[in-house]
Amino acid sequence: MWQVLSDQGILNEDELPLDFIDLLNECDNATSVVEVAISSDATKSPASQVQSLQTTANLYLPTAPSPAVHISPRTKKRRQARLFSNDQVTYIDKDEATDTEDATLVTNHTQIRAEAEVSYMANIAKRQKLFNHVVHQNEYKVGDLVGLKIDKVDRTNVTPRVLPCKIISVQVASNDMDTYQLCTTTAILFSRFQVLDLLNLSKCNFRDLRDVDSTTLPTMTFIQACKAY
């Protein structure tokens, strides 16, 4: 080894490369350890000495790296496809569950709306039937006695709650709702009234109202007629 170094022009120890000096130091340390191990195991059996030397040598021998597991690209693709398939199935299950809930909500809403519509139409038909019954039941003619209810607001300085009137004319409207011209014992009412506004007083005995001549009466508003009654 020194001959090789001499050929390279290295004559002194100070001229040795640093990496070469480090390598020599490692070899010296390993030799010292082995010598100490041999001297300490001198009293042991040969088999024990061999085992001890082997253990000491293993400490300074480089450990071989574990063999790398090679996975082919085809296997990688299969694994990735399997993972993607599992994730896709999970997302599909969630989407199907959401769609099912939405469909259930829409179905329930449609059913409730249909039931409400049927109930509403039934109530409308019932009210219309009652209205028609009242209208046809209380059909009045000229000369009949009727009453107009005096509201609380209109009863200022007025004691009666009903103003007795007599029908002096009937006018048929386009919506089959007749309107009536009324008079009291003191005036003809300016406004016309429908059947729902009237109270049936045919069984009451208002002789002066039956015998009054409406052609000689002035025209008044409803409130004025109530005060004049």
PDB file of C-alpha atoms in Angstrom:
ATOM      1  CA  MET A   1       0.000   0.000   0.000  1.00  0.00           C
ATOM      2  CA  TRP A   2       2.916   2.346   0.891  1.00  0.00           C
ATOM      3  CA  GLN A   3       4.559   1.482  -2.437  1.00  0.00           C
ATOM      4  CA  VAL A   4       1.400   2.670  -4.207  1.00  0.00           C
ATOM      5  CA  LEU A   5       1.432   5.891  -2.215  1.00  0.00           C
ATOM      6  CA  SER A   6       5.135   6.400  -2.978  1.00  0.00           C
ATOM      7  CA  ASP A   7       4.456   5.984  -6.673  1.00  0.00           C
ATOM      8  CA  GLN A   8       1.838   8.741  -6.396  1.00  0.00           C
ATOM      9  CA  GLY A   9       4.414  11.107  -4.886  1.00  0.00           C
ATOM     10  CA  ILE A  10       3.187  10.864  -1.276  1.00  0.00           C
ATOM     11  CA  LEU A  11       6.222  10.456   1.002  1.00  0.00           C
ATOM     12  CA  ASN A  12       5.065  11.888   4.347  1.00  0.00           C
ATOM     13  CA  GLU A  13       1.991  11.030   6.445  1.00  0.00           C
ATOM     14  CA  ASP A  14       0.970  14.689   6.435  1.00  0.00           C
ATOM     15  CA  GLU A  15       0.493  14.528   2.664  1.00  0.00           C
ATOM     16  CA  LEU A  16      -2.133  11.770   2.857  1.00  0.00           C
ATOM     17  CA  PRO A  17      -5.683  12.679   1.702  1.00  0.00           C
ATOM     18  CA  LEU A  18      -8.189  13.321   4.483  1.00  0.00           C
ATOM     19  CA  ASP A  19     -10.633  10.637   3.331  1.00  0.00           C
ATOM     20  CA  PHE A  20      -7.781   8.120   3.293  1.00  0.00           C
ATOM     21  CA  ILE A  21      -6.790   9.079   6.865  1.00  0.00           C
ATOM     22  CA  ASP A  22     -10.428   8.650   8.039  1.00  0.00           C
ATOM     23  CA  LEU A  23     -10.524   5.205   6.438  1.00  0.00           C
ATOM     24  CA  LEU A  24      -7.307   4.185   8.254  1.00  0.00           C
ATOM     25  CA  ASN A  25      -8.711   5.401  11.592  1.00  0.00           C
ATOM     26  CA  GLU A  26     -11.881   3.320  11.127  1.00  0.00           C
ATOM     27  CA  CYS A  27      -9.788   0.225  10.375  1.00  0.00           C
ATOM     28  CA  ASP A  28      -7.619   0.846  13.483  1.00  0.00           C
ATOM     29  CA  ASN A  29     -10.692   1.209  15.701  1.00  0.00           C
ATOM     30  CA  ALA A  30     -12.220  -1.989  14.346  1.00  0.00           C
ATOM     31  CA  THR A  31      -8.949  -3.846  14.941  1.00  0.00           C
ATOM     32  CA  SER A  32      -8.741  -2.562  18.512  1.00  0.00           C
ATOM     33  CA  VAL A  33     -12.279  -3.672  19.248  1.00  0.00           C
ATOM     34  CA  VAL A  34     -11.613  -7.115  17.860  1.00  0.00           C
ATOM     35  CA  GLU A  35      -8.399  -7.399  19.893  1.00  0.00           C
ATOM     36  CA  VAL A  36     -10.180  -6.382  23.091  1.00  0.00           C
ATOM     37  CA  ALA A  37     -12.938  -8.870  22.382  1.00  0.00           C
ATOM     38  CA  ILE A  38     -10.389 -11.639  21.821  1.00  0.00           C
ATOM     39  CA  SER A  39      -8.468 -10.805  24.999  1.00  0.00           C
ATOM     40  CA  SER A  40     -11.652 -10.644  27.092  1.00  0.00           C
ATOM     41  CA  ASP A  41     -12.918 -13.935  25.701  1.00  0.00           C
ATOM     42  CA  ALA A  42      -9.637 -15.805  26.097  1.00  0.00           C
ATOM     43  CA  THR A  43     -11.046 -17.797  28.987  1.00  0.00           C
ATOM     44  CA  LYS A  44     -14.126 -18.767  27.014  1.00  0.00           C
ATOM     45  CA  SER A  45     -14.583 -21.808  24.866  1.00  0.00           C
ATOM     46  CA  PRO A  46     -13.628 -21.664  21.188  1.00  0.00           C
ATOM     47  CA  ALA A  47     -17.257 -21.758  20.116  1.00  0.00           C
ATOM     48  CA  SER A  48     -18.071 -18.773  22.363  1.00  0.00           C
ATOM     49  CA  GLN A  49     -15.064 -16.893  21.033  1.00  0.00           C
ATOM     50  CA  VAL A  50     -16.186 -17.462  17.435  1.00  0.00           C
ATOM     51  CA  GLN A  51     -19.699 -16.282  18.242  1.00  0.00           C
ATOM     52  CA  SER A  52     -18.364 -13.189  20.043  1.00  0.00           C
ATOM     53  CA  LEU A  53     -16.100 -12.334  17.111  1.00  0.00           C
ATOM     54  CA  GLN A  54     -18.974 -12.775  14.694  1.00  0.00           C
ATOM     55  CA  THR A  55     -21.172 -10.471  16.797  1.00  0.00           C
ATOM     56  CA  THR A  56     -18.430  -7.837  17.007  1.00  0.00           C
ATOM     57  CA  ALA A  57     -17.783  -8.017  13.277  1.00  0.00           C
ATOM     58  CA  ASN A  58     -21.475  -7.639  12.521  1.00  0.00           C
ATOM     59  CA  LEU A  59     -21.496  -4.321  14.364  1.00  0.00           C
ATOM     60  CA  TYR A  60     -19.038  -2.878  11.829  1.00  0.00           C
ATOM     61  CA  LEU A  61     -20.299  -4.602   8.729  1.00  0.00           C
ATOM     62  CA  PRO A  62     -22.682  -2.539   6.576  1.00  0.00           C
ATOM     63  CA  THR A  63     -26.257  -3.757   6.770  1.00  0.00           C
ATOM     64  CA  ALA A  64     -27.665  -4.842   3.445  1.00  0.00           C
ATOM     65  CA  PRO A  65     -30.762  -2.881   2.510  1.00  0.00           C
ATOM     66  CA  SER A  66     -34.027  -4.803   2.544  1.00  0.00           C
ATOM     67  CA  PRO A  67     -35.157  -5.816  -0.919  1.00  0.00           C
ATOM     68  CA  ALA A  68     -37.664  -3.397  -2.429  1.00  0.00           C
ATOM     69  CA  VAL A  69     -41.055  -4.785  -3.295  1.00  0.00           C
ATOM     70  CA  HIS A  70     -41.685  -4.261  -6.969  1.00  0.00           C
ATOM     71  CA  ILE A  71     -45.292  -3.553  -7.956  1.00  0.00           C
ATOM     72  CA  SER A  72     -46.083  -3.719 -11.614  1.00  0.00           C
ATOM     73  CA  PRO A  73     -47.956  -0.815 -13.234  1.00  0.00           C
ATOM     74  CA  ARG A  74     -50.831  -3.164 -14.016  1.00  0.00           C
ATOM     75  CA  THR A  75     -51.240  -4.055 -10.320  1.00  0.00           C
ATOM     76  CA  LYS A  76     -51.121  -0.359  -9.389  1.00  0.00           C
ATOM     77  CA  LYS A  77     -53.863   0.397 -11.903  1.00  0.00           C
ATOM     78  CA  ARG A  78     -56.010  -2.415 -10.492  1.00  0.00           C
ATOM     79  CA  ARG A  79     -55.629  -1.099  -6.942  1.00  0.00           C
ATOM     80  CA  GLN A  80     -56.421   2.455  -8.006  1.00  0.00           C
ATOM     81  CA  ALA A  81     -59.437   1.249  -9.975  1.00  0.00           C
ATOM     82  CA  ARG A  82     -60.668  -0.727  -6.946  1.00  0.00           C
ATOM     83  CA  LEU A  83     -60.312   2.295  -4.633  1.00  0.00           C
ATOM     84  CA  PHE A  84     -62.024   4.564  -7.167  1.00  0.00           C
ATOM     85  CA  SER A  85     -64.830   2.039  -7.572  1.00  0.00           C
ATOM     86  CA  ASN A  86     -65.417   1.883  -3.798  1.00  0.00           C
ATOM     87  CA  ASP A  87     -65.499   5.686  -3.529  1.00  0.00           C
ATOM     88  CA  GLN A  88     -67.829   5.914  -6.494  1.00  0.00           C
ATOM     89  CA  VAL A  89     -70.206   3.364  -4.975  1.00  0.00           C
ATOM     90  CA  THR A  90     -70.232   5.389  -1.730  1.00  0.00           C
ATOM     91  CA  TYR A  91     -71.051   8.598  -3.588  1.00  0.00           C
ATOM     92  CA  ILE A  92     -73.737   6.843  -5.620  1.00  0.00           C
ATOM     93  CA  ASP A  93     -75.348   5.511  -2.440  1.00  0.00           C
ATOM     94  CA  LYS A  94     -75.379   9.023  -0.948  1.00  0.00           C
ATOM     95  CA  ASP A  95     -76.848  10.508  -4.127  1.00  0.00           C
ATOM     96  CA  GLU A  96     -79.536   7.831  -4.272  1.00  0.00           C
ATOM     97  CA  ALA A  97     -80.440   8.455  -0.626  1.00  0.00           C
ATOM     98  CA  THR A  98     -80.700  12.207  -1.285  1.00  0.00           C
ATOM     99  CA  ASP A  99     -82.824  11.656  -4.387  1.00  0.00           C
ATOM    100  CA  THR A 100     -85.116   9.338  -2.417  1.00  0.00           C
ATOM    101  CA  GLU A 101     -85.592  11.938   0.333  1.00  0.00           C
ATOM    102  CA  ASP A 102     -86.311  14.679  -2.225  1.00  0.00           C
ATOM    103  CA  ALA A 103     -88.823  12.470  -4.027  1.00  0.00           C
ATOM    104  CA  THR A 104     -90.546  11.682  -0.722  1.00  0.00           C
ATOM    105  CA  LEU A 105     -90.797  15.380   0.164  1.00  0.00           C
ATOM    106  CA  VAL A 106     -92.209  16.242  -3.262  1.00  0.00           C
ATOM    107  CA  THR A 107     -94.748  13.416  -3.019  1.00  0.00           C
ATOM    108  CA  ASN A 108     -95.871  14.465   0.467  1.00  0.00           C
ATOM    109  CA  HIS A 109     -96.146  18.113  -0.578  1.00  0.00           C
ATOM    110  CA  THR A 110     -98.185  17.209  -3.646  1.00  0.00           C
ATOM    111  CA  GLN A 111    -100.506  15.013  -1.603  1.00  0.00           C
ATOM    112  CA  ILE A 112    -101.058  17.685   1.069  1.00  0.00           C
ATOM    113  CA  ARG A 113    -101.675  20.317  -1.576  1.00  0.00           C
ATOM    114  CA  ALA A 114    -104.197  18.109  -3.371  1.00  0.00           C
ATOM    115  CA  GLU A 115    -106.052  17.372  -0.127  1.00  0.00           C
ATOM    116  CA  ALA A 116    -106.124  21.074   0.786  1.00  0.00           C
ATOM    117  CA  GLU A 117    -107.470  21.953  -2.654  1.00  0.00           C
ATOM    118  CA  VAL A 118    -110.241  19.363  -2.375  1.00  0.00           C
ATOM    119  CA  SER A 119    -111.203  20.654   1.092  1.00  0.00           C
ATOM    120  CA  TYR A 120    -111.171  24.261  -0.111  1.00  0.00           C
ATOM    121  CA  MET A 121    -113.382  23.511  -3.103  1.00  0.00           C
ATOM    122  CA  ALA A 122    -115.800  21.584  -0.871  1.00  0.00           C
ATOM    123  CA  ASN A 123    -116.098  24.588   1.465  1.00  0.00           C
ATOM    124  CA  ILE A 124    -116.663  26.917  -1.477  1.00  0.00           C
ATOM    125  CA  ALA A 125    -119.410  24.680  -2.842  1.00  0.00           C
ATOM    126  CA  LYS A 126    -121.066  24.475   0.585  1.00  0.00           C
ATOM    127  CA  ARG A 127    -121.016  28.250   1.049  1.00  0.00           C
ATOM    128  CA  GLN A 128    -122.339  28.826  -2.454  1.00  0.00           C
ATOM    129  CA  LYS A 129    -125.183  26.400  -1.792  1.00  0.00           C
ATOM    130  CA  LEU A 130    -126.131  28.188   1.432  1.00  0.00           C
ATOM    131  CA  PHE A 131    -125.916  31.542  -0.318  1.00  0.00           C
ATOM    132  CA  ASN A 132    -128.177  30.436  -3.145  1.00  0.00           C
ATOM    133  CA  HIS A 133    -130.638  28.998  -0.635  1.00  0.00           C
ATOM    134  CA  VAL A 134    -130.829  32.297   1.240  1.00  0.00           C
ATOM    135  CA  VAL A 135    -131.176  34.308  -1.950  1.00  0.00           C
ATOM    136  CA  HIS A 136    -133.978  32.196  -3.399  1.00  0.00           C
ATOM    137  CA  GLN A 137    -135.715  31.805  -0.062  1.00  0.00           C
ATOM    138  CA  ASN A 138    -135.863  35.561   0.529  1.00  0.00           C
ATOM    139  CA  GLU A 139    -137.122  36.817  -2.792  1.00  0.00           C
ATOM    140  CA  TYR A 140    -139.013  40.052  -2.290  1.00  0.00           C
ATOM    141  CA  LYS A 141    -141.468  42.009  -4.408  1.00  0.00           C
ATOM    142  CA  VAL A 142    -142.769  45.551  -4.468  1.00  0.00           C
ATOM    143  CA  GLY A 143    -144.785  46.381  -1.342  1.00  0.00           C
ATOM    144  CA  ASP A 144    -143.033  43.899   0.971  1.00  0.00           C
ATOM    145  CA  LEU A 145    -141.838  45.151   4.326  1.00  0.00           C
ATOM    146  CA  VAL A 146    -138.177  44.691   5.130  1.00  0.00           C
ATOM    147  CA  GLY A 147    -135.713  46.010   7.673  1.00  0.00           C
ATOM    148  CA  LEU A 148    -132.201  47.433   7.486  1.00  0.00           C
ATOM    149  CA  LYS A 149    -129.906  46.746  10.421  1.00  0.00           C
ATOM    150  CA  ILE A 150    -128.468  49.895  11.940  1.00  0.00           C
ATOM    151  CA  ASP A 151    -124.811  49.391  12.796  1.00  0.00           C
ATOM    152  CA  LYS A 152    -123.400  50.621  16.102  1.00  0.00           C
ATOM    153  CA  VAL A 153    -121.435  53.308  14.292  1.00  0.00           C
ATOM    154  CA  ASP A 154    -124.617  54.621  12.654  1.00  0.00           C
ATOM    155  CA  ARG A 155    -126.675  54.562  15.883  1.00  0.00           C
ATOM    156  CA  THR A 156    -125.336  57.873  17.171  1.00  0.00           C
ATOM    157  CA  ASN A 157    -128.318  59.609  18.764  1.00  0.00           C
ATOM    158  CA  VAL A 158    -130.504  56.820  17.347  1.00  0.00           C
ATOM    159  CA  THR A 159    -132.354  54.353  19.572  1.00  0.00           C
ATOM    160  CA  PRO A 160    -133.742  51.761  17.087  1.00  0.00           C
ATOM    161  CA  ARG A 161    -131.520  48.924  15.919  1.00  0.00           C
ATOM    162  CA  VAL A 162    -133.569  48.211  12.773  1.00  0.00           C
ATOM    163  CA  LEU A 163    -134.979  50.705  10.295  1.00  0.00           C
ATOM    164  CA  PRO A 164    -138.356  49.481   8.886  1.00  0.00           C
ATOM    165  CA  CYS A 165    -138.684  50.014   5.120  1.00  0.00           C
ATOM    166  CA  LYS A 166    -140.984  49.203   2.223  1.00  0.00           C
ATOM    167  CA  ILE A 167    -139.827  47.996  -1.192  1.00  0.00           C
ATOM    168  CA  ILE A 168    -140.915  50.449  -3.870  1.00  0.00           C
ATOM    169  CA  SER A 169    -138.952  49.021  -6.849  1.00  0.00           C
ATOM    170  CA  VAL A 170    -136.916  45.950  -7.857  1.00  0.00           C
ATOM    171  CA  GLN A 171    -134.055  46.060 -10.343  1.00  0.00           C
ATOM    172  CA  VAL A 172    -132.574  42.856 -11.806  1.00  0.00           C
ATOM    173  CA  ALA A 173    -128.780  42.977 -12.071  1.00  0.00           C
ATOM    174  CA  SER A 174    -126.580  41.150 -14.588  1.00  0.00           C
ATOM    175  CA  ASN A 175    -125.235  38.810 -11.900  1.00  0.00           C
ATOM    176  CA  ASP A 176    -128.745  37.645 -10.930  1.00  0.00           C
ATOM    177  CA  MET A 177    -128.536  39.684  -7.746  1.00  0.00           C
ATOM    178  CA  ASP A 178    -131.629  41.865  -7.511  1.00  0.00           C
ATOM    179  CA  THR A 179    -131.315  45.315  -5.983  1.00  0.00           C
ATOM    180  CA  TYR A 180    -134.141  46.997  -4.110  1.00  0.00           C
ATOM    181  CA  GLN A 181    -135.234  50.609  -3.785  1.00  0.00           C
ATOM    182  CA  LEU A 182    -136.604  51.281  -0.276  1.00  0.00           C
ATOM    183  CA  CYS A 183    -138.520  53.964   1.523  1.00  0.00           C
ATOM    184  CA  THR A 184    -139.436  54.760   5.106  1.00  0.00           C
ATOM    185  CA  THR A 185    -142.378  56.732   6.434  1.00  0.00           C
ATOM    186  CA  THR A 186    -140.365  59.934   5.997  1.00  0.00           C
ATOM    187  CA  ALA A 187    -138.016  59.475   2.995  1.00  0.00           C
ATOM    188  CA  ILE A 188    -136.798  57.433   0.050  1.00  0.00           C
ATOM    189  CA  LEU A 189    -133.364  55.938   0.613  1.00  0.00           C
ATOM    190  CA  PHE A 190    -130.747  57.135  -1.843  1.00  0.00           C
ATOM    191  CA  SER A 191    -128.845  53.816  -2.065  1.00  0.00           C
ATOM    192  CA  ARG A 192    -130.135  50.521  -3.386  1.00  0.00           C
ATOM    193  CA  PHE A 193    -129.736  47.308  -1.357  1.00  0.00           C
ATOM    194  CA  GLN A 194    -129.305  43.611  -2.057  1.00  0.00           C
ATOM    195  CA  VAL A 195    -131.216  40.712  -0.573  1.00  0.00           C
ATOM    196  CA  LEU A 196    -128.470  39.939   1.927  1.00  0.00           C
ATOM    197  CA  ASP A 197    -128.838  43.430   3.417  1.00  0.00           C
ATOM    198  CA  LEU A 198    -132.518  42.973   4.200  1.00  0.00           C
ATOM    199  CA  LEU A 199    -134.401  41.531   7.159  1.00  0.00           C
ATOM    200  CA  ASN A 200    -137.800  39.962   6.512  1.00  0.00           C
ATOM    201  CA  LEU A 201    -140.505  42.002   8.313  1.00  0.00           C
ATOM    202  CA  SER A 202    -143.489  40.611   6.433  1.00  0.00           C
ATOM    203  CA  LYS A 203    -145.041  39.337   9.673  1.00  0.00           C
ATOM    204  CA  CYS A 204    -144.784  42.708  11.365  1.00  0.00           C
ATOM    205  CA  ASN A 205    -147.707  45.148  11.385  1.00  0.00           C
ATOM    206  CA  PHE A 206    -146.471  48.571  10.224  1.00  0.00           C
ATOM    207  CA  ARG A 207    -149.761  49.957   8.832  1.00  0.00           C
ATOM    208  CA  ASP A 208    -148.518  53.518   8.408  1.00  0.00           C
ATOM    209  CA  LEU A 209    -145.523  52.184   6.436  1.00  0.00           C
ATOM    210  CA  ARG A 210    -147.744  50.036   4.211  1.00  0.00           C
ATOM    211  CA  ASP A 211    -150.052  52.946   3.471  1.00  0.00           C
ATOM    212  CA  VAL A 212    -147.382  55.592   2.807  1.00  0.00           C
ATOM    213  CA  ASP A 213    -147.209  57.163  -0.661  1.00  0.00           C
ATOM    214  CA  SER A 214    -143.548  57.112  -1.673  1.00  0.00           C
ATOM    215  CA  THR A 215    -144.045  59.571  -4.532  1.00  0.00           C
ATOM    216  CA  THR A 216    -144.472  62.408  -2.073  1.00  0.00           C
ATOM    217  CA  LEU A 217    -141.345  61.611  -0.030  1.00  0.00           C
ATOM    218  CA  PRO A 218    -137.932  63.301  -0.307  1.00  0.00           C
ATOM    219  CA  THR A 219    -134.683  61.401  -0.893  1.00  0.00           C
ATOM    220  CA  MET A 220    -132.284  60.919   2.023  1.00  0.00           C
ATOM    221  CA  THR A 221    -129.179  58.988   2.909  1.00  0.00           C
ATOM    222  CA  PHE A 222    -129.411  55.983   5.158  1.00  0.00           C
ATOM    223  CA  ILE A 223    -128.027  57.832   8.208  1.00  0.00           C
ATOM    224  CA  GLN A 224    -130.377  60.789   7.655  1.00  0.00           C
ATOM    225  CA  ALA A 225    -133.342  58.440   7.399  1.00  0.00           C
ATOM    226  CA  CYS A 226    -132.305  56.700  10.633  1.00  0.00           C
ATOM    227  CA  LYS A 227    -132.219  60.045  12.473  1.00  0.00           C
ATOM    228  CA  ALA A 228    -135.547  61.114  10.962  1.00  0.00           C
ATOM    229  CA  TYR A 229    -137.314  57.865  11.944  1.00  0.00           C
TER     230      TYR A 229
END
